[in-house]
XYZ file of C-alpha atoms in Angstrom:
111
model
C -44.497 88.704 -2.536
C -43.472 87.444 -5.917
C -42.777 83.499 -7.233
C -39.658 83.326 -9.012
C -40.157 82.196 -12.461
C -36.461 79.834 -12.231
C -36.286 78.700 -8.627
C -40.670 78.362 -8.414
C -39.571 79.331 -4.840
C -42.035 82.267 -3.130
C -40.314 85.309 -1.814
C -41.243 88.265 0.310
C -40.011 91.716 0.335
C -40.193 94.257 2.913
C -39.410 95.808 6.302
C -38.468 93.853 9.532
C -37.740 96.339 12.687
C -34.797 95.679 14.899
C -37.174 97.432 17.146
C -41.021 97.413 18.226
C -42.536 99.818 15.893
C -44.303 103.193 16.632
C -46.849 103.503 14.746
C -45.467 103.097 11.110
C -41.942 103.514 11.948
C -39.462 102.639 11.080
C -39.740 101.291 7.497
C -36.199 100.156 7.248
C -33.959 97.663 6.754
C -35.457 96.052 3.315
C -35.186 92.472 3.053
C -36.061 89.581 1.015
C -36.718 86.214 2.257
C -37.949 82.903 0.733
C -41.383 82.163 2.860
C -42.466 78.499 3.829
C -45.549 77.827 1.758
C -46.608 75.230 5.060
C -46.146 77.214 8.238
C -47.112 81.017 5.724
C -43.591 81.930 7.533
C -40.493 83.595 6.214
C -37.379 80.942 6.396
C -35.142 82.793 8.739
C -31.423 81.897 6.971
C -32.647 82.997 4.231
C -33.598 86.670 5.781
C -31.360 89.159 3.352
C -30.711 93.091 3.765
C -31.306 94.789 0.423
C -30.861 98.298 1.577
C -30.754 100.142 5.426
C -30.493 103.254 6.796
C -26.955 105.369 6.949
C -25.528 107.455 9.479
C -26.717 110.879 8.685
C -30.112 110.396 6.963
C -33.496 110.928 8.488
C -36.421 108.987 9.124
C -35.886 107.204 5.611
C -38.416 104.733 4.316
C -38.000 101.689 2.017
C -41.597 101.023 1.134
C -43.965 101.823 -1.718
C -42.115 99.974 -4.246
C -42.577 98.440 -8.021
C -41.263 94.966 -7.894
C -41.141 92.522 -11.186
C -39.281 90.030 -12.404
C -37.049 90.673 -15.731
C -38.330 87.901 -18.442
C -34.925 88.006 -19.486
C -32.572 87.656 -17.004
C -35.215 86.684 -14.278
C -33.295 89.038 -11.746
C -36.042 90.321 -9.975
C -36.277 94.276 -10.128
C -37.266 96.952 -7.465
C -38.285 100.860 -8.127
C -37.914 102.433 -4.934
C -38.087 106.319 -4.318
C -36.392 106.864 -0.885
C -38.771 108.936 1.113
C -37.536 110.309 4.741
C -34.010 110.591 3.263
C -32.767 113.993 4.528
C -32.107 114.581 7.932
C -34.835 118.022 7.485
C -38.149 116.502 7.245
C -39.102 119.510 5.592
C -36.473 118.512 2.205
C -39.270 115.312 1.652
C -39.638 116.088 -2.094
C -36.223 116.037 -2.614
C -36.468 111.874 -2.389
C -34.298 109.979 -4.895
C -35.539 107.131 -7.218
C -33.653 103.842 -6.697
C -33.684 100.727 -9.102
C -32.523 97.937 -7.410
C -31.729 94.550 -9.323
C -31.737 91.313 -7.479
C -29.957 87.820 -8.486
C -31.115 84.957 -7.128
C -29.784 81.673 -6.998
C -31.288 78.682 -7.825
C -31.879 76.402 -4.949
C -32.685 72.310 -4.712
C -36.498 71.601 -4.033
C -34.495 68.915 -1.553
C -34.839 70.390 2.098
């Protein structure tokens, strides 16, 4: 989770499964979300796909990440290294490194 330094809003990052889980699979899509500070719950329209899985790749996973928030541009930054990308299991070190840069907008505190 991370607390945009513009918006003051709260947002988390990570995976939600179309499907129950096995064990720790899958680990994709990546979202982001705002969460509701009074029910600790993840505001549903605001429920965003950074990054999912494409035809052809294995078992990839989009967790494990660096996240921060630029003290420039306040864009919030992710450092990602796509494990489970290859369809071989056995090509795992051959992961790439992904930096992913996120604008947010600025919202009204008004709900």
């Amino acid at each position: 989770m991370i607390r945009h330094s513009v918006t003051g809003n709260l947002y988390g990052l990570g995976n939600i499964s179309r499907t129950p889980p096995t064990g720790n699979s899958p680990r994709y899509p990546l979202v982001i979300a705002e969460v509701d500070e009074k029910s600790a719950t993840l505001k549903k329209a605001t429920v965003t796909v950074i990054d999912d899985r494409q035809d052809g790749q294995g078992d990839i996973q989009f967790s494990n990440f660096s996240l921060l928030e630029d003290r420039e541009t306040h864009s919030l930054e992710l450092h990602l290294t796509t494990y489970g990308q290859e369809p071989d299991p056995a090509d795992w070190a051959t992961a790439d490194n992904y930096k992913y840069s996120l604008e947010l907008n600025e919202v009204s505190a008004i709900e």
